[in-house]
XYZ file of C-alpha atoms in Angstrom:
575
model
C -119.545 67.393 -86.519
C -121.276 64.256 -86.036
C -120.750 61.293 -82.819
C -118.168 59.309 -82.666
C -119.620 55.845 -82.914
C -118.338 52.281 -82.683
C -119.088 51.096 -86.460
C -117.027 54.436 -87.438
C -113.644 52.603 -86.832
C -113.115 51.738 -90.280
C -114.351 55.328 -91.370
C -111.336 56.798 -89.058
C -108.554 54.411 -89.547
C -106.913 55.848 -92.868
C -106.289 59.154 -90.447
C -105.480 57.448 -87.320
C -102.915 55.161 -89.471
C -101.543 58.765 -91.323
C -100.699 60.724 -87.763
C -99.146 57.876 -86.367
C -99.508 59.210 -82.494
C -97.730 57.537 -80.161
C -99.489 58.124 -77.033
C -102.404 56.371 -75.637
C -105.079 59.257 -76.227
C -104.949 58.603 -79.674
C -106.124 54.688 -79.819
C -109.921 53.638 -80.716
C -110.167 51.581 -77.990
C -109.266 54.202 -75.462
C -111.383 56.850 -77.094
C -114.534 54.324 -76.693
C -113.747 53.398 -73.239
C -113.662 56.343 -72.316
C -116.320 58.546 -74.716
C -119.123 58.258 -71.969
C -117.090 60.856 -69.991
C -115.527 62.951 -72.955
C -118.207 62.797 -75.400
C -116.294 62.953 -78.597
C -117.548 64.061 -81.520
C -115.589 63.997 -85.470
C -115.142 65.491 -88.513
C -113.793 64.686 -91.636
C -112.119 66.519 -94.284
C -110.227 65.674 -97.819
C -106.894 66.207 -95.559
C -107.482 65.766 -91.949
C -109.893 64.600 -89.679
C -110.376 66.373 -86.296
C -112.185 65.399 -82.890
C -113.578 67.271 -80.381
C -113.983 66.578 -76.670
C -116.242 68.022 -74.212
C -115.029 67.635 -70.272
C -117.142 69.270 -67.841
C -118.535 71.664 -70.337
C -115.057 72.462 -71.287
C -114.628 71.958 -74.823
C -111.012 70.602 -76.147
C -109.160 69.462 -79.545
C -107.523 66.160 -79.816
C -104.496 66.627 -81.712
C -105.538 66.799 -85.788
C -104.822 63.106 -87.448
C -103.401 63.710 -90.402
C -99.717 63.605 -92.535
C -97.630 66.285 -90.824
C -97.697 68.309 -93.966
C -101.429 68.722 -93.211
C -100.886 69.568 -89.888
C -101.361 73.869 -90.501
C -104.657 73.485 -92.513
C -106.148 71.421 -89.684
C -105.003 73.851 -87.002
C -106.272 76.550 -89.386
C -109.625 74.996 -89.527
C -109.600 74.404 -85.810
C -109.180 77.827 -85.103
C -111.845 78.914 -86.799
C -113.877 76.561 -85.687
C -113.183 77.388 -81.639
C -113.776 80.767 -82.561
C -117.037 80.205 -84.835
C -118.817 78.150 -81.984
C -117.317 80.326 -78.793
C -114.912 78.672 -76.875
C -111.237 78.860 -75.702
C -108.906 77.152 -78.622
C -107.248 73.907 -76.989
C -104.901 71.042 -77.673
C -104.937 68.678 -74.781
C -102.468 65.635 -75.124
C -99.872 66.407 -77.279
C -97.486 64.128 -78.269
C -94.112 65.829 -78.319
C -93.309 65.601 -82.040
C -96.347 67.056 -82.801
C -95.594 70.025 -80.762
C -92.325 70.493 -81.894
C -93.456 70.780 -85.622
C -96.174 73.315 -84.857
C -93.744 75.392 -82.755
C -91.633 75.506 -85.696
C -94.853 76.879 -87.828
C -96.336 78.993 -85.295
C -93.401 80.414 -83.051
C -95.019 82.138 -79.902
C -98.860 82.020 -81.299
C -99.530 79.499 -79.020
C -97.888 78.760 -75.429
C -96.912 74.696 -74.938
C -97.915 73.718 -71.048
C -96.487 70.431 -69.779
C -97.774 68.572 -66.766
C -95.732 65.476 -66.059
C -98.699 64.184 -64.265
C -99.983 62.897 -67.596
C -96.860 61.998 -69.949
C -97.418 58.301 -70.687
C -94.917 55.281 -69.099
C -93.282 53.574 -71.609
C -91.640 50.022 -70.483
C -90.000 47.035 -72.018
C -92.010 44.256 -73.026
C -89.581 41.907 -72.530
C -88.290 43.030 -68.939
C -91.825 42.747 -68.198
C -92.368 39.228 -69.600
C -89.114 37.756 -68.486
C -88.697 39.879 -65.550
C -85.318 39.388 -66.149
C -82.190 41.605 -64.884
C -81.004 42.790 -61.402
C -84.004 45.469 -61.685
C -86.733 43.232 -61.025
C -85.657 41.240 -59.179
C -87.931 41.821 -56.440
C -90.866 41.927 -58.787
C -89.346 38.145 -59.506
C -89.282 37.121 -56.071
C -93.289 38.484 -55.567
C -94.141 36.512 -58.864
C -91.905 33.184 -57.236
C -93.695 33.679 -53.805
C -96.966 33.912 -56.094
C -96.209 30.156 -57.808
C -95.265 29.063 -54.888
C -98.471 29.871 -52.439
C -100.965 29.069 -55.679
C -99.586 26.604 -57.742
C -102.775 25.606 -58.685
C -104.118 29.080 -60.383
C -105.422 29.213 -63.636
C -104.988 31.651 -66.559
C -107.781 32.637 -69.257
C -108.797 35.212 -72.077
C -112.138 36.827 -70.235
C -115.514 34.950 -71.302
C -118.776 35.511 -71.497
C -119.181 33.726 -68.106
C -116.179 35.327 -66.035
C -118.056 38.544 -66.909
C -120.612 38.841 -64.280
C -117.052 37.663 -61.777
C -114.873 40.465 -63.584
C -117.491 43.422 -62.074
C -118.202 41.529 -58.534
C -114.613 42.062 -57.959
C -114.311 45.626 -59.327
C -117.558 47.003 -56.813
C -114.880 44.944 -54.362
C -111.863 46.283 -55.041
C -112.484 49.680 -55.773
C -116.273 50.859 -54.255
C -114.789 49.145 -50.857
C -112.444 51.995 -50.397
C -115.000 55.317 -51.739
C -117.286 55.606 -54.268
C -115.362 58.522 -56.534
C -116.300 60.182 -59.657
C -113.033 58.398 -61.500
C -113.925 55.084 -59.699
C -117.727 55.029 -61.390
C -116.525 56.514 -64.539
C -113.577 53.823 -64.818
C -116.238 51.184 -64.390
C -118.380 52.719 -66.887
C -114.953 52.389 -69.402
C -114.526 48.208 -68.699
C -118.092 47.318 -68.732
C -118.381 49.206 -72.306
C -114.704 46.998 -73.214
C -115.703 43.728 -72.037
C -119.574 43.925 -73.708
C -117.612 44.830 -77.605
C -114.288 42.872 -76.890
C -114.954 41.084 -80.133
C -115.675 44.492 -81.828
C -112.742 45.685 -80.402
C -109.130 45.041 -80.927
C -108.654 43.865 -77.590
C -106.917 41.160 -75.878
C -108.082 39.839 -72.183
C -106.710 37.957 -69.271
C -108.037 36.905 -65.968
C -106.521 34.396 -63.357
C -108.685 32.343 -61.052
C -107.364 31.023 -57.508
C -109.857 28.168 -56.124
C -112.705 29.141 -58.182
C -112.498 32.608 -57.763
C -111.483 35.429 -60.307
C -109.025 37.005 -58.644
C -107.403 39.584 -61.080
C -107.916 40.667 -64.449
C -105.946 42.506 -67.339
C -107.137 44.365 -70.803
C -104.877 45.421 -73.834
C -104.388 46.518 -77.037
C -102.293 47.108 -80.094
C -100.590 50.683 -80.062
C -98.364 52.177 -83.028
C -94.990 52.391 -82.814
C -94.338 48.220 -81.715
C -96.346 48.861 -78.629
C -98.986 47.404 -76.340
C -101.122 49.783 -74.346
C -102.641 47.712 -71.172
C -105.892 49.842 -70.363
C -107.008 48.504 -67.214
C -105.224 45.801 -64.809
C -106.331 45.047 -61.745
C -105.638 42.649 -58.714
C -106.555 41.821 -55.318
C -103.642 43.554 -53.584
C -104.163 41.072 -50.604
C -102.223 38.175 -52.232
C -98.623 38.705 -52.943
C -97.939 38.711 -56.744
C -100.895 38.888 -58.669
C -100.442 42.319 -59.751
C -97.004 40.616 -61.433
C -98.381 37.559 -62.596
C -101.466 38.879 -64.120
C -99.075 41.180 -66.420
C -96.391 38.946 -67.137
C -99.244 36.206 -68.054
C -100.798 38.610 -70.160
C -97.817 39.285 -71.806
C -96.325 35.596 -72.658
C -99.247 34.879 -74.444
C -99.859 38.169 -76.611
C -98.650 40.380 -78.752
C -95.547 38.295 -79.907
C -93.983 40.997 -82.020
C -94.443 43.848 -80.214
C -91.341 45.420 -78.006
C -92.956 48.409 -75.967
C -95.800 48.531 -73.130
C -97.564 51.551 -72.447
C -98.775 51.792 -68.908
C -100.441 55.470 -69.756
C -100.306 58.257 -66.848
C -99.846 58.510 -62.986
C -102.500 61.262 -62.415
C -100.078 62.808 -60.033
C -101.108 60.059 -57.351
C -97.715 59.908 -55.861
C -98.820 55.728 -54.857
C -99.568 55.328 -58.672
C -96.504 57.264 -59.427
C -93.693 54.744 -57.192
C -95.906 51.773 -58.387
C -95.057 53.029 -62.592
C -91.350 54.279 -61.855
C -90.773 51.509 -59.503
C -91.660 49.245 -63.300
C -88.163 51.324 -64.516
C -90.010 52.468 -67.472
C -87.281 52.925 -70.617
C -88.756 56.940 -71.561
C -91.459 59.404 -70.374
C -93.436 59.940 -73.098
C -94.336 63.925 -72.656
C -97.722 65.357 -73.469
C -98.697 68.818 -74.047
C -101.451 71.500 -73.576
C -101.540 74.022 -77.086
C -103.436 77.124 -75.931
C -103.596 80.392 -77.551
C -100.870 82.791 -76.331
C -103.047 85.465 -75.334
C -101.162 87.291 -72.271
C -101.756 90.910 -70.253
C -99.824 91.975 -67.609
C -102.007 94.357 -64.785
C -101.746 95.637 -61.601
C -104.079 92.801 -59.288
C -107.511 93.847 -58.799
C -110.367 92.540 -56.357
C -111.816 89.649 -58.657
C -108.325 88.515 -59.016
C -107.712 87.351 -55.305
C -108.624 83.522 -55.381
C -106.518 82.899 -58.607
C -103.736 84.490 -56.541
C -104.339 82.382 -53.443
C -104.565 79.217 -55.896
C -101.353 79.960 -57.046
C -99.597 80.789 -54.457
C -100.702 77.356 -52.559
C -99.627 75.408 -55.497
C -96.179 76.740 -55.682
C -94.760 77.165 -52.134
C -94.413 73.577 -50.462
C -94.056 74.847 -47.577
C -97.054 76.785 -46.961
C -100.139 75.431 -45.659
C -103.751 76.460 -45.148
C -103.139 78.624 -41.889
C -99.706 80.386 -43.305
C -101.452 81.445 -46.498
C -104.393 82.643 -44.404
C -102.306 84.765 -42.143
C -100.009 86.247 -45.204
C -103.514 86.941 -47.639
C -105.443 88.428 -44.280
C -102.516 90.350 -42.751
C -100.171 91.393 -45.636
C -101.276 90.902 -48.926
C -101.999 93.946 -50.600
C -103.637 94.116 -54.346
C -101.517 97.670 -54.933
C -98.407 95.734 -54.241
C -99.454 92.842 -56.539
C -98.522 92.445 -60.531
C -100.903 89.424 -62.509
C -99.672 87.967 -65.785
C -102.568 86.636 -67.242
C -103.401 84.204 -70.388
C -107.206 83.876 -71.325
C -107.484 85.569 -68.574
C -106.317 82.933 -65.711
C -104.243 84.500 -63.655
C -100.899 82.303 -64.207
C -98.208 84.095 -63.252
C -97.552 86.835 -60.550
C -95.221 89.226 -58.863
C -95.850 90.897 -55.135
C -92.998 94.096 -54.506
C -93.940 95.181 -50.795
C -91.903 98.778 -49.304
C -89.089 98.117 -46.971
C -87.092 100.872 -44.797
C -83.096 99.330 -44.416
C -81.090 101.676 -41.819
C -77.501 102.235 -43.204
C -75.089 103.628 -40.799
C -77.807 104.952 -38.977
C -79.764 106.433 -41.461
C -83.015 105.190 -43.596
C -83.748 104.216 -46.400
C -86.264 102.857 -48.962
C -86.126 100.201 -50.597
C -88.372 97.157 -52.417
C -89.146 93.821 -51.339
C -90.054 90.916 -53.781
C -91.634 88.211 -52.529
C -94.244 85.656 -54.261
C -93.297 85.395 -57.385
C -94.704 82.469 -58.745
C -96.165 80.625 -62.091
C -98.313 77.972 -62.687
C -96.355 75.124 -62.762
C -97.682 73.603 -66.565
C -96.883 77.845 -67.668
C -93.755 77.347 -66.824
C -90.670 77.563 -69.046
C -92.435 79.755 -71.441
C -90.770 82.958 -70.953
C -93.694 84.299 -68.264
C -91.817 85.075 -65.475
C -88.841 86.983 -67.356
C -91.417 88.882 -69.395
C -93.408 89.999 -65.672
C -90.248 90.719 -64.021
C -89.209 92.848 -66.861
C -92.310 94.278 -67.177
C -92.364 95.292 -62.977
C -88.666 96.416 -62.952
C -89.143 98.955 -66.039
C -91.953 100.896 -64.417
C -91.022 104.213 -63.071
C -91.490 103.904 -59.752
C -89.122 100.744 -59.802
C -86.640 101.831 -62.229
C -83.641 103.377 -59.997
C -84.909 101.392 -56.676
C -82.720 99.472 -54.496
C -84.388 96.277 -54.531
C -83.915 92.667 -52.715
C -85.517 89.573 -52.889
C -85.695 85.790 -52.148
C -84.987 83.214 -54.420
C -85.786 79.416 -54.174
C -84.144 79.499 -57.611
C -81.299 82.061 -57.359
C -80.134 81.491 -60.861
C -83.191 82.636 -62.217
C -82.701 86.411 -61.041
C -78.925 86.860 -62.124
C -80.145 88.062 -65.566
C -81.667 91.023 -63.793
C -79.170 92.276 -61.907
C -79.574 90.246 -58.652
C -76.652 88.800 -56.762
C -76.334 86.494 -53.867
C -75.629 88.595 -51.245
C -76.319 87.711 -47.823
C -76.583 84.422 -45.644
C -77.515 82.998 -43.053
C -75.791 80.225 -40.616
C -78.025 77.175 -40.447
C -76.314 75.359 -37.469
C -77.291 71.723 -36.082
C -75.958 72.245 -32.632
C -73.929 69.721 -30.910
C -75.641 68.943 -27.870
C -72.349 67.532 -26.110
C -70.718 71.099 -26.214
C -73.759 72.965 -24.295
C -74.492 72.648 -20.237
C -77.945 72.838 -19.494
C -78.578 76.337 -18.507
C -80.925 77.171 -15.456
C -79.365 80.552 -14.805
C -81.345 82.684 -17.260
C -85.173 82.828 -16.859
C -87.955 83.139 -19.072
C -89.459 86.074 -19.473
C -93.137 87.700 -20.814
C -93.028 86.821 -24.256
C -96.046 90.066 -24.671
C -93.827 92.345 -23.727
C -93.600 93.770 -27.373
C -91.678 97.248 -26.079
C -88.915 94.493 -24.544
C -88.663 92.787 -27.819
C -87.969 95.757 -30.138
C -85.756 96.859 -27.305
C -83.774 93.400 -28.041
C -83.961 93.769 -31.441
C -82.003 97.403 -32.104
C -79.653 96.980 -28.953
C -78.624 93.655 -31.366
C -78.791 95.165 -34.536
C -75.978 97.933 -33.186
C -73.103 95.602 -34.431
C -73.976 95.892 -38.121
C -74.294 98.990 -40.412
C -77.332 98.033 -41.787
C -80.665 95.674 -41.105
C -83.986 96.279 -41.404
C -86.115 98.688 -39.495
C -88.670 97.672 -36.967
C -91.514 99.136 -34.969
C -93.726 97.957 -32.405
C -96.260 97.537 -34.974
C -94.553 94.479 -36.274
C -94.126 92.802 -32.981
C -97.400 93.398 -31.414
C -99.728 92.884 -34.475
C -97.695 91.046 -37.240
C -94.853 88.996 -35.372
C -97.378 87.555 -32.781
C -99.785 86.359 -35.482
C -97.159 85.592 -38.031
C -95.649 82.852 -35.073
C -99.722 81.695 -34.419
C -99.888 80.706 -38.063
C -96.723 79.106 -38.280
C -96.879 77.236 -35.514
C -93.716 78.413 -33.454
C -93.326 80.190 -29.971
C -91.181 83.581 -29.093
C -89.321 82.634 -26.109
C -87.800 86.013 -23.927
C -84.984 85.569 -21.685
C -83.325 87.543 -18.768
C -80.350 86.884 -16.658
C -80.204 88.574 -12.822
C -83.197 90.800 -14.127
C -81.923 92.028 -17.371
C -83.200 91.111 -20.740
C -80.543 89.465 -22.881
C -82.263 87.845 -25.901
C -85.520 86.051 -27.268
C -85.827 83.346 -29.798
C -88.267 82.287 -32.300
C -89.017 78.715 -32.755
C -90.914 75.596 -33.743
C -91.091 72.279 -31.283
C -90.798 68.955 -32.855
C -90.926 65.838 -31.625
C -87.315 65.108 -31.917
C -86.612 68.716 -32.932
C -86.284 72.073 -31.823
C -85.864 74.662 -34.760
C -84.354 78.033 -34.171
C -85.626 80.775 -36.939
C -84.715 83.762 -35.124
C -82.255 84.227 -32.447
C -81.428 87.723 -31.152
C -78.935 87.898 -28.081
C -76.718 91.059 -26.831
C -73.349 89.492 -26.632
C -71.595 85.966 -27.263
C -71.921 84.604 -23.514
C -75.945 85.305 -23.399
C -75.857 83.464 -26.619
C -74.108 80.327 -25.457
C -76.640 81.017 -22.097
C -79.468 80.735 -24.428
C -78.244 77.752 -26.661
C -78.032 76.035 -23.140
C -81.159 76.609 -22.123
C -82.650 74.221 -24.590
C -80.330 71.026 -23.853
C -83.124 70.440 -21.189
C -85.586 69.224 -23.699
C -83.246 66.597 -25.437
C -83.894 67.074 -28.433
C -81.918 68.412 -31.827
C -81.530 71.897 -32.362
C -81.339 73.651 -35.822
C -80.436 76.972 -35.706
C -80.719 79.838 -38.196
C -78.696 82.535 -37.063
C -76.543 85.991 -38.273
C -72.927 85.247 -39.521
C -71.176 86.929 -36.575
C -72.825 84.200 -34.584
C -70.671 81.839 -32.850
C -72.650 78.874 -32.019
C -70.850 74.896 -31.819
C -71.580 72.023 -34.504
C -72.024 71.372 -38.200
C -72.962 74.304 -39.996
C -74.059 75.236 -43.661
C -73.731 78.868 -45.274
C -77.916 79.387 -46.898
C -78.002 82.535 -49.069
C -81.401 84.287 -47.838
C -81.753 87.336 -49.479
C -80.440 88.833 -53.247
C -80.339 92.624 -53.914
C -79.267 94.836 -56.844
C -77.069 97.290 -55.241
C -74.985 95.747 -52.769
C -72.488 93.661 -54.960
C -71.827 91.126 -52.253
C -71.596 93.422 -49.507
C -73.583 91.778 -47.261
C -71.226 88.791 -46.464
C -68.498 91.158 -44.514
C -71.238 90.565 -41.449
C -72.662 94.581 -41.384
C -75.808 93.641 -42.335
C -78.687 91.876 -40.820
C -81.779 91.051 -42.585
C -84.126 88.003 -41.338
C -87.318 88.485 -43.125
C -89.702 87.082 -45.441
C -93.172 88.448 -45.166
């Protein structure tokens, strides 16, 4: 392979012209902006011509430019050649046409990961010219205010002399806030532009406000009647610019063209509102190819941090201190199933032992809990083929399992039902007297607690058991790392409930509530009217307790066919 080089345009073209990409990866000018970072490297054959990135001594594949009909021989070659010169086979950036014609060739050889973090903003031209329509209209009434405050401002193409201006405002703009990897990198990119903007099929803009360069644009021709605008920037302090300095750009260039690429949020959820805020007319999707290469295994030591990764990335809400508490106190590798691709841990499955007690007797059963892929792994089958995979071993075949479901629909296809709820109730303060009756009571008194627990659980034919273990060592630390408070309460010396909870500023929330009859309950309720504040409560179904209330299914199972919504069961856990 040989460097990819500004005087090899014309060398390239023919292939560039033949795949006829749409997305922004695949122009010139982006590639040489940004080939100080990715250090691209070529090679050309009768059919195809391929490129080859290195990121952080990662090596990657752009997609193959070439005729679609070529599009197997250049994957064939590519294959060999990962393999040849030892590295991971990768796609990065694929345009979704091209991935649907080599899923159609392949089939499951290769797994297709999307991250909408990177799928490129396509927008109007002309609703960005015009800024016509009831859409933008406050974008108009920024770019009014704009005229209107600087009537005097004045529009160029970038020139030798506004270059020196063009990087005293970037060191402004963007080292003022902290000097980042991206930041220097980006820099790195628009210096390299603006020195071979005549080599370059580039357009410029810049607009000046009393003798000072104030914002700045750069463009080029895409495929496909579109514009890609590679950088744009502003000074965010004067209402506007950011819309003047595209529209500008826009009256004055590219007369023909109807489409403006804006490329990629990043994920930055700022840069994200800004783009969708533009009412872009299509996401343009982009895809990682990888080799599908998967094992499923029972976790082992080394594959701990992948876990923790995961499981941070996929529950929102769990934070630093939760998954500390659940990986220190609960997790166990025995319990723990890994589907793996090239060996990155990408999808897993945790089945922990429960004991029920039906009509007084126990029982073992299965708990699933984390089950979780990697967010660009999913909708490729991984989860279905690690769930079947867990529920057809032995041990699990015949077991009464239960589980909880963000996604309920997702566990129907094996075997799971919706089967018992909780009341979420948003108490109406108005109905409740503060209560100064019942006291509060030593919240350590773990014996007390478990005490509470099975007196209440007497009403239903089946909940889970509980020892003191789980109050004194797991309960206790469970409520440290999720920042809520058990709260014991007697009335005339006798214990008649706790409750778990988390204080707000304007809101109390209720996650556990255990009381010994209706009265203590409405006692208990009372009690926290004196802190003025809304109260959410989750609570059992047999629970009477006054305001708006929703029905939240909690827990599935694959043996009690709806049972638990006749109010004999209570279950409240989920660690």
């Amino acid at each position: 392979m040989q460097k990819l080089l500004l005087k090899d345009y014309d060398k390239i073209k023919p292939y560039l012209d033949d795949a006829d990409y749409e997305g922004y990866n695949s122009n010139f000018v982006t590639m040489m902006m940004w080939d100080h970072e990715y250090e691209i490297f070529y090679e050309i054959k009768e059919n195809y011509l391929i490129m080859l990135h290195t990121y952080m001594n990662e090596k990657f594949f752009a997609m193959p430019f070439c005729k679609p009909e070529y599009y197997q021989e250049a994957l064939e070659y590519m294959l060999e050649y990962a393999n040849k010169h030892n590295f991971i086979f990768r796609i990065d950036l694929a345009v979704e046409k091209f991935k649907i014609l080599i899923e159609e060739l392949y089939g499951n050889k290769f797994l297709y990961l999307h991250d909408e973090d990177f799928d490129d903003y396509i927008y109007s031209k002309v609703s960005l010219e015009t800024l016509s329509g009831k859409k933008m209209q406050k974008r108009r009434n920024h770019f009014n205010a704009f005229l209107k405050e600087h009537p005097d401002y004045i529009y160029k193409e970038i020139e030798d002399e506004d270059i020196d201006n063009v990087l005293q405002c970037l060191k402004k703009w963007d080292f003022s806030r902290r000097i980042e990897e991206s930041v220097v990198s980006e820099y790195i990119g628009i210096v390299y532009l603006l020195v071979h903007r005549h080599e370059l099929n580039i357009k410029t803009g810049c607009i000046y406000i009393d003798n000072k360069l104030e914002a700045f644009i750069i463009g080029s021709p895409l495929k496909h009647s579109t514009i890609q605008i590679h950088v744009e920037k502003a000074n965010k302090d004067i209402r506007g610019l950011y819309v003047a300095i595209g529209k500008l750009f826009l009256e004055q260039n590219y007369e023909n063209y109807e489409f403006v690429n804006r490329e990629e949020d990043m994920g930055l959820e700022s840069l994200r509102k800004a783009k969708r805020a533009l009412h872009p007319v299509k996401l343009l999707k982009k895809y990682t190819i990888i080799l599908n290469n998967q094992t499923i295994n029972q976790a082992s030591d080394k594959d701990l941090y992948n876990i923790i990764d995961l499981w941070r990335s996929s529950f929102e809400d769990e934070d630093e201190k939760s998954t500390n508490f659940y990986f220190m106190n609960r997790y166990q590798k025995e319990n723990t199933y890994v589907l793996k691709n090239n060996d990155l841990v990408v999808s897993m499955l945790q089945i922990i032992p429960y004991t029920l007690i039906f009509n007084e007797k126990e029982e073992d059963v299965y708990f699933i809990l984390g089950v979780a892929t990697n967010k660009t792994y999913r909708k490729q089958g991984l989860m279905k083929k690690l769930m079947n995979y867990v529920l057809s071993l032995s041990k699990y075949q015949n077991a009464k399992i239960i589980l909880q479901a963000y996604n309920p629909e997702l566990y129907y296809q094996f075997g799971f039902s919706q089967d018992y709820y909780h009341k979420v109730t948003e108490v109406d303060n108005n109905l409740y007297e503060d209560n100064f009756l019942i006291k509060t009571a030593n919240n350590n008194d773990y014996i007390k607690l478990l005490n509470l627990y099975n007196q209440f659980c007497k009403k239903y034919t089946g909940y889970r058991k509980r020892n003191i273990e789980y109050y004194q060592n797991y309960l206790a630390l469970r409520c440290e790392a999720f920042d809520e408070k058990i709260k014991v309460f007697d009335l005339n010396n006798k214990s008649i409930g706790y409750v778990i909870y988390s204080e707000e500023d304007v809101v109390i929330k209720i996650s556990e509530i255990i009381y010994l009859e209706q009265a203590y309950l409405d006692m208990i309720i009372g009690h926290f009217m004196i802190f003025d504040k809304k109260v959410i409560i989750e609570s059992d179904l047999k629970a009477i307790i006054k305001g708006d209330y929703k029905y939240v299914c909690t827990m599935m199972s694959n043996f009690l066919e709806n049972n638990f919504q006749d109010n004999n069961f209570y279950i409240n856990e989920c660690l």
